Amino acid sequence: MSISAQASPLAPSPNGGRQLTATLRREDAAEERAGLSPHDRISCPVHRRWLYQCVSSPAHAIRVTGHRWCRECDAAAAVAVDELTGAVVVTCSRCLRVPDSAANRQLLRACRASVVAARQARHHRQPWETRLAG
């Protein structure tokens, strides 16, 4: 798959069903037209996944804004997601503390909402989508 096809808002997501594709498109439009912050998205336009599925990628550690970052240690933070409970924890990879900042709280909210949205999408799948995804 080419990079341009992967980044296209019109390309369906290879990693999810219709709900994920619809969420990606809706958030793309809201970001462009309505001023949605890219940090409030529950879908990832880079990886074309629910945010919680790729938040551990180095692309989501942003030193400048403090997202997935420990400012005390100047290090990227790790993210652990429990899909069953919806729990999301950010922990510094150096000091092993929770880097409490507005940016990391925003990331936690978006990840938790992403887990809920993915759960709802799985619940609303059509029988043929479940067979294809499984």
Coordinates of N, CA, C and O in Angstrom, one line a residue:
M1 N 0.9 -1.2 0.0 CA 0.0 0.0 0.0 C 0.9 1.2 0.0 O 1.8 1.3 0.8
S2 N 0.6 2.2 -0.8 CA 1.4 3.4 -0.9 C 1.0 4.3 0.3 O 0.0 4.2 0.8
I3 N 1.9 5.2 0.6 CA 1.7 6.1 1.7 C 0.6 7.1 1.4 O -0.3 7.3 2.2
S4 N 0.4 7.5 0.1 CA -0.7 8.4 -0.2 C -2.0 7.7 -0.1 O -3.0 8.3 0.4
A5 N -2.1 6.4 -0.4 CA -3.4 5.7 -0.2 C -3.7 5.5 1.2 O -4.8 5.6 1.7
Q6 N -2.6 5.3 2.0 CA -2.8 5.1 3.5 C -3.3 6.4 4.1 O -4.1 6.3 5.1
A7 N -2.8 7.5 3.7 CA -3.2 8.8 4.3 C -4.5 9.4 3.8 O -5.0 10.3 4.4
S8 N -5.0 8.8 2.7 CA -6.2 9.4 2.1 C -7.4 9.2 3.0 O -7.7 8.1 3.5
P9 N -8.2 10.3 3.3 CA -9.4 10.2 4.1 C -10.5 9.4 3.4 O -11.4 9.0 4.1
L10 N -10.3 9.2 2.1 CA -11.4 8.4 1.4 C -11.1 6.9 1.4 O -11.9 6.1 1.1
A11 N -9.8 6.5 1.7 CA -9.5 5.1 1.6 C -10.1 4.4 2.9 O -10.0 4.9 4.0
P12 N -10.7 3.3 2.6 CA -11.3 2.6 3.8 C -10.1 2.0 4.7 O -9.0 1.8 4.2
S13 N -10.4 1.9 5.9 CA -9.4 1.4 6.9 C -9.3 -0.1 6.7 O -10.2 -0.8 6.7
P14 N -8.0 -0.5 6.5 CA -7.8 -2.0 6.4 C -7.9 -2.6 7.7 O -7.9 -3.9 7.8
N15 N -7.9 -1.9 8.8 CA -7.8 -2.4 10.2 C -9.1 -2.4 10.9 O -9.1 -2.7 12.1
G16 N -10.2 -2.1 10.3 CA -11.4 -2.0 11.1 C -12.6 -2.0 10.1 O -12.5 -2.1 8.9
G17 N -13.8 -2.0 10.7 CA -15.0 -2.1 10.0 C -15.5 -0.7 9.5 O -14.7 0.3 9.5
R18 N -16.7 -0.7 9.2 CA -17.3 0.6 8.7 C -17.3 1.7 9.7 O -17.2 2.8 9.4
Q19 N -17.5 1.3 11.0 CA -17.6 2.3 12.0 C -16.3 3.1 12.1 O -16.2 4.3 12.3
L20 N -15.2 2.3 12.1 CA -13.9 3.0 12.1 C -13.7 3.9 10.9 O -13.2 5.0 11.1
T21 N -14.0 3.4 9.7 CA -13.8 4.2 8.5 C -14.7 5.4 8.6 O -14.2 6.6 8.3
A22 N -15.9 5.3 9.1 CA -16.8 6.5 9.2 C -16.2 7.5 10.3 O -16.3 8.7 10.1
T23 N -15.7 7.0 11.4 CA -15.1 7.8 12.4 C -13.9 8.6 11.9 O -13.7 9.8 12.1
L24 N -13.0 7.8 11.1 CA -11.9 8.5 10.5 C -12.3 9.6 9.6 O -11.8 10.8 9.7
R25 N -13.3 9.4 8.8 CA -13.7 10.4 7.8 C -14.4 11.6 8.6 O -14.1 12.8 8.3
R26 N -15.2 11.3 9.6 CA -15.9 12.3 10.4 C -14.9 13.2 11.1 O -15.0 14.4 11.1
E27 N -13.9 12.6 11.7 CA -12.9 13.3 12.4 C -12.0 14.1 11.5 O -11.5 15.2 11.8
D28 N -11.6 13.6 10.3 CA -10.9 14.3 9.3 C -11.6 15.6 9.0 O -11.0 16.7 8.9
A29 N -12.9 15.5 8.7 CA -13.7 16.6 8.3 C -13.8 17.6 9.4 O -13.7 18.8 9.2
A30 N -14.0 17.1 10.6 CA -14.1 18.0 11.8 C -12.8 18.7 12.1 O -12.8 19.9 12.5
E31 N -11.7 18.1 11.9 CA -10.4 18.7 12.1 C -10.2 19.8 11.0 O -9.7 20.9 11.4
E32 N -10.6 19.6 9.8 CA -10.4 20.5 8.7 C -11.4 21.7 8.8 O -11.0 22.8 8.6
R33 N -12.6 21.4 9.1 CA -13.7 22.4 9.0 C -14.2 23.0 10.3 O -14.6 24.1 10.3
A34 N -14.1 22.2 11.4 CA -14.7 22.7 12.6 C -13.7 22.9 13.7 O -14.0 23.2 14.8
G35 N -12.4 22.7 13.4 CA -11.4 23.0 14.4 C -11.2 21.9 15.5 O -10.6 22.2 16.5
L36 N -11.6 20.7 15.2 CA -11.3 19.6 16.1 C -9.8 19.5 16.3 O -9.0 19.5 15.3
S37 N -9.3 19.5 17.6 CA -7.9 19.3 17.8 C -7.5 17.9 17.4 O -8.2 16.9 17.7
P38 N -6.4 17.7 16.8 CA -5.9 16.4 16.4 C -5.7 15.5 17.7 O -5.8 14.3 17.6
H39 N -5.5 16.2 18.8 CA -5.3 15.4 20.0 C -6.6 15.0 20.7 O -6.5 14.2 21.7
D40 N -7.7 15.4 20.2 CA -9.0 15.0 20.7 C -9.6 13.8 19.9 O -10.7 13.4 20.2
R41 N -8.9 13.4 18.9 CA -9.4 12.4 18.0 C -9.4 11.0 18.7 O -8.5 10.8 19.5
I42 N -10.4 10.2 18.4 CA -10.4 8.8 18.9 C -9.9 7.8 17.8 O -9.7 6.6 18.1
S43 N -9.7 8.3 16.6 CA -9.2 7.5 15.5 C -7.8 8.1 15.1 O -7.6 9.3 15.3
C44 N -7.0 7.3 14.5 CA -5.7 7.8 14.1 C -5.6 7.9 12.6 O -5.7 6.8 11.9
P45 N -5.4 9.1 12.0 CA -5.3 9.2 10.6 C -4.0 8.7 10.0 O -3.9 8.4 8.8
V46 N -3.0 8.5 10.8 CA -1.7 8.0 10.4 C -1.7 6.5 10.2 O -1.3 6.0 9.2
H47 N -2.2 5.8 11.3 CA -2.2 4.4 11.3 C -3.5 3.8 10.8 O -3.6 2.6 10.6
R48 N -4.6 4.6 10.7 CA -5.9 4.2 10.3 C -6.5 3.1 11.2 O -7.0 2.1 10.8
R49 N -6.3 3.4 12.5 CA -6.8 2.5 13.5 C -7.5 3.3 14.6 O -7.4 4.6 14.6
W50 N -8.2 2.6 15.5 CA -8.6 3.3 16.7 C -7.4 3.8 17.5 O -6.4 3.1 17.5
L51 N -7.5 4.9 18.1 CA -6.3 5.5 18.8 C -5.7 4.5 19.8 O -4.4 4.4 19.8
Y52 N -6.5 3.9 20.6 CA -5.9 3.0 21.6 C -5.1 1.9 21.0 O -4.2 1.3 21.7
Q53 N -5.3 1.5 19.7 CA -4.6 0.4 19.1 C -3.2 0.8 18.6 O -2.3 -0.1 18.4
C54 N -2.9 2.1 18.5 CA -1.6 2.5 18.0 C -0.9 3.6 18.9 O 0.1 4.1 18.5
V55 N -1.5 3.9 20.0 CA -1.0 5.0 20.8 C 0.4 4.8 21.3 O 1.2 5.7 21.6
S56 N 0.8 3.6 21.3 CA 2.2 3.3 21.8 C 3.3 3.5 20.7 O 4.5 3.4 20.9
S57 N 2.8 3.8 19.5 CA 3.7 4.1 18.4 C 4.6 5.3 18.7 O 4.0 6.3 19.3
P58 N 5.8 5.4 18.3 CA 6.6 6.6 18.5 C 6.0 7.8 17.9 O 6.3 8.9 18.4
A59 N 5.2 7.7 16.9 CA 4.6 8.8 16.2 C 3.6 9.6 17.2 O 3.3 10.8 17.0
H60 N 3.2 8.9 18.2 CA 2.2 9.5 19.2 C 2.9 10.2 20.4 O 2.3 10.8 21.2
A61 N 4.3 10.0 20.5 CA 5.0 10.7 21.6 C 5.4 12.1 21.0 O 6.2 12.1 20.1
I62 N 4.9 13.1 21.6 CA 5.1 14.5 21.1 C 5.8 15.3 22.2 O 5.1 15.8 23.1
R63 N 7.0 15.5 22.1 CA 7.8 16.2 23.1 C 7.3 17.7 23.2 O 7.2 18.2 24.4
V64 N 7.0 18.3 22.1 CA 6.7 19.8 22.2 C 5.4 20.0 23.0 O 5.3 20.9 23.8
T65 N 4.4 19.2 22.7 CA 3.1 19.3 23.4 C 3.0 18.6 24.7 O 2.1 18.9 25.5
G66 N 3.9 17.6 24.9 CA 3.8 16.8 26.1 C 2.9 15.6 26.1 O 2.7 14.9 27.1
H67 N 2.4 15.3 24.9 CA 1.6 14.1 24.8 C 2.5 12.9 24.8 O 3.5 12.8 24.0
R68 N 2.2 11.9 25.7 CA 2.9 10.7 25.9 C 4.4 11.0 26.2 O 5.3 10.4 25.7
W69 N 4.6 12.0 27.0 CA 5.9 12.5 27.4 C 6.0 12.8 28.8 O 5.1 13.4 29.4
C70 N 7.2 12.5 29.4 CA 7.5 12.9 30.8 C 8.4 14.0 30.7 O 9.6 13.9 30.3
R71 N 8.0 15.2 31.1 CA 8.8 16.4 31.1 C 9.9 16.4 32.1 O 11.0 16.9 31.9
E72 N 9.7 15.7 33.2 CA 10.7 15.6 34.3 C 11.9 14.9 33.8 O 13.1 15.2 34.1
C73 N 11.7 13.8 33.1 CA 12.8 12.9 32.6 C 13.2 13.2 31.1 O 14.2 12.7 30.7
D74 N 12.4 14.1 30.5 CA 12.6 14.3 29.1 C 12.6 13.0 28.3 O 13.5 12.7 27.5
A75 N 11.6 12.2 28.5 CA 11.5 10.9 27.9 C 10.1 10.5 27.5 O 9.1 11.0 28.1
A76 N 10.0 9.7 26.4 CA 8.7 9.2 26.0 C 8.1 8.3 27.1 O 8.8 7.6 27.8
A77 N 6.8 8.4 27.2 CA 6.1 7.6 28.2 C 5.4 6.4 27.4 O 5.1 6.5 26.3
A78 N 5.3 5.3 28.2 CA 4.6 4.1 27.6 C 3.1 4.2 27.9 O 2.7 4.8 28.9
V79 N 2.3 3.5 27.1 CA 0.9 3.5 27.3 C 0.5 2.0 27.4 O 0.8 1.3 26.5
A80 N -0.3 1.7 28.4 CA -0.9 0.4 28.6 C -2.4 0.5 28.5 O -3.0 1.3 29.2
V81 N -3.0 -0.3 27.7 CA -4.4 -0.3 27.5 C -5.0 -1.7 27.8 O -4.5 -2.7 27.3
D82 N -6.0 -1.7 28.6 CA -6.7 -3.0 28.9 C -8.1 -2.9 28.2 O -8.9 -2.1 28.6
E83 N -8.2 -3.6 27.1 CA -9.4 -3.6 26.3 C -10.6 -4.1 27.1 O -11.8 -3.6 26.8
L84 N -10.5 -5.0 28.0 CA -11.6 -5.5 28.7 C -12.2 -4.5 29.7 O -13.4 -4.4 29.8
T85 N -11.4 -3.8 30.5 CA -11.9 -2.9 31.4 C -11.9 -1.5 30.9 O -12.6 -0.6 31.5
G86 N -11.2 -1.2 29.8 CA -11.1 0.2 29.3 C -10.1 1.0 30.0 O -10.0 2.2 29.7
A87 N -9.3 0.4 30.9 CA -8.3 1.2 31.6 C -7.1 1.5 30.7 O -6.7 0.7 29.9
V88 N -6.7 2.8 30.9 CA -5.5 3.3 30.1 C -4.6 3.9 31.1 O -5.0 4.8 31.9
V89 N -3.3 3.6 31.0 CA -2.3 4.1 32.0 C -1.1 4.6 31.2 O -0.6 3.9 30.3
V90 N -0.6 5.8 31.5 CA 0.6 6.4 30.9 C 1.6 6.3 32.0 O 1.4 6.8 33.1
T91 N 2.8 5.7 31.6 CA 3.9 5.6 32.6 C 5.2 6.0 31.9 O 5.5 5.6 30.8
C92 N 6.0 6.8 32.6 CA 7.3 7.2 32.1 C 8.2 6.0 32.0 O 8.3 5.1 32.9
S93 N 8.9 5.9 30.9 CA 9.8 4.7 30.6 C 11.1 4.8 31.4 O 11.8 3.8 31.6
R94 N 11.4 6.0 32.0 CA 12.6 6.1 32.8 C 12.3 6.1 34.3 O 12.9 5.3 35.0
C95 N 11.5 6.9 34.7 CA 11.2 7.0 36.2 C 10.1 6.2 36.7 O 9.9 6.0 37.9
L96 N 9.3 5.6 35.7 CA 8.2 4.7 36.0 C 7.1 5.4 36.8 O 6.2 4.7 37.3
R97 N 7.0 6.7 36.8 CA 5.9 7.5 37.4 C 4.9 7.8 36.3 O 5.2 7.8 35.1
V98 N 3.7 8.2 36.7 CA 2.7 8.7 35.8 C 3.0 10.2 35.5 O 2.9 11.0 36.5
P99 N 3.3 10.6 34.3 CA 3.5 12.0 34.0 C 2.2 12.7 33.9 O 1.5 12.6 32.9
D100 N 1.8 13.4 35.0 CA 0.5 14.1 35.0 C 0.6 15.4 34.4 O 1.3 16.3 34.9
S101 N 0.0 15.6 33.2 CA 0.0 16.9 32.6 C -1.3 17.0 31.8 O -2.0 16.0 31.6
A102 N -1.6 18.2 31.4 CA -2.9 18.4 30.6 C -2.9 17.6 29.3 O -3.9 17.0 29.0
A103 N -1.7 17.5 28.7 CA -1.6 16.8 27.4 C -1.8 15.3 27.7 O -2.5 14.6 26.9
N104 N -1.2 14.7 28.7 CA -1.4 13.3 29.0 C -2.8 13.0 29.5 O -3.4 11.9 29.1
R105 N -3.5 13.9 30.2 CA -4.9 13.7 30.6 C -5.7 13.7 29.3 O -6.7 12.9 29.2
Q106 N -5.4 14.6 28.4 CA -6.2 14.6 27.1 C -6.0 13.3 26.4 O -7.0 12.8 25.8
L107 N -4.8 12.8 26.3 CA -4.5 11.5 25.7 C -5.3 10.4 26.3 O -5.8 9.5 25.6
L108 N -5.3 10.4 27.6 CA -6.1 9.3 28.4 C -7.5 9.4 28.0 O -8.2 8.3 27.8
R109 N -8.1 10.6 28.0 CA -9.5 10.7 27.6 C -9.8 10.2 26.2 O -10.8 9.5 26.0
A110 N -9.0 10.6 25.3 CA -9.1 10.2 23.9 C -9.0 8.6 23.8 O -9.8 8.0 23.0
C111 N -8.0 8.1 24.4 CA -7.8 6.6 24.4 C -9.0 5.8 25.0 O -9.5 4.9 24.4
R112 N -9.5 6.3 26.1 CA -10.6 5.7 26.8 C -11.9 5.7 25.9 O -12.6 4.8 25.7
A113 N -12.1 6.9 25.3 CA -13.2 7.0 24.3 C -13.0 6.1 23.1 O -14.0 5.6 22.6
S114 N -11.8 6.0 22.7 CA -11.5 5.1 21.6 C -11.8 3.6 21.9 O -12.4 2.9 21.0
V115 N -11.5 3.2 23.1 CA -11.8 1.8 23.5 C -13.3 1.6 23.5 O -13.8 0.6 23.0
V116 N -14.1 2.6 24.0 CA -15.5 2.5 24.0 C -16.1 2.5 22.6 O -17.0 1.6 22.3
A117 N -15.6 3.3 21.7 CA -16.1 3.4 20.4 C -15.8 2.1 19.6 O -16.6 1.5 18.9
A118 N -14.6 1.5 19.8 CA -14.3 0.2 19.2 C -15.1 -0.9 19.7 O -15.6 -1.8 19.0
R119 N -15.4 -0.9 21.0 CA -16.3 -1.9 21.6 C -17.7 -1.8 21.0 O -18.3 -2.8 20.7
Q120 N -18.2 -0.6 20.9 CA -19.5 -0.4 20.3 C -19.5 -0.8 18.8 O -20.5 -1.4 18.3
A121 N -18.5 -0.5 18.1 CA -18.4 -0.9 16.7 C -18.4 -2.5 16.6 O -19.0 -3.0 15.7
R122 N -17.7 -3.1 17.4 CA -17.7 -4.6 17.4 C -19.1 -5.2 17.7 O -19.5 -6.1 17.1
H123 N -19.7 -4.5 18.6 CA -21.1 -5.0 19.0 C -22.1 -4.8 17.9 O -23.0 -5.6 17.8
H124 N -21.9 -3.8 17.1 CA -22.8 -3.5 16.0 C -22.4 -4.0 14.6 O -23.1 -3.7 13.6
R125 N -21.4 -4.9 14.6 CA -21.0 -5.5 13.3 C -22.0 -6.4 12.8 O -22.8 -7.1 13.5
Q126 N -22.1 -6.4 11.5 CA -23.0 -7.4 10.8 C -22.3 -8.8 10.8 O -21.1 -8.9 10.9
P127 N -23.1 -9.8 10.7 CA -22.5 -11.2 10.8 C -21.3 -11.4 9.8 O -20.3 -12.0 10.1
W128 N -21.4 -10.9 8.6 CA -20.4 -11.2 7.6 C -19.1 -10.4 7.9 O -18.0 -10.8 7.6
E129 N -19.3 -9.2 8.6 CA -18.1 -8.5 9.0 C -17.3 -9.2 10.1 O -16.1 -9.2 10.2
T130 N -18.0 -9.8 11.0 CA -17.4 -10.6 12.1 C -16.6 -11.7 11.6 O -15.5 -12.0 12.0
R131 N -17.1 -12.4 10.6 CA -16.4 -13.6 10.0 C -15.1 -13.1 9.3 O -14.1 -13.7 9.4
L132 N -15.2 -11.9 8.6 CA -14.1 -11.4 7.9 C -13.0 -10.9 8.8 O -11.8 -11.0 8.6
A133 N -13.4 -10.3 9.9 CA -12.5 -9.7 10.9 C -11.8 -10.7 11.8 O -10.8 -10.5 12.3
G134 N -12.4 -11.8 12.0 CA -12.0 -12.8 13.0 C -10.9 -13.7 12.6 O -10.1 -14.2 13.3

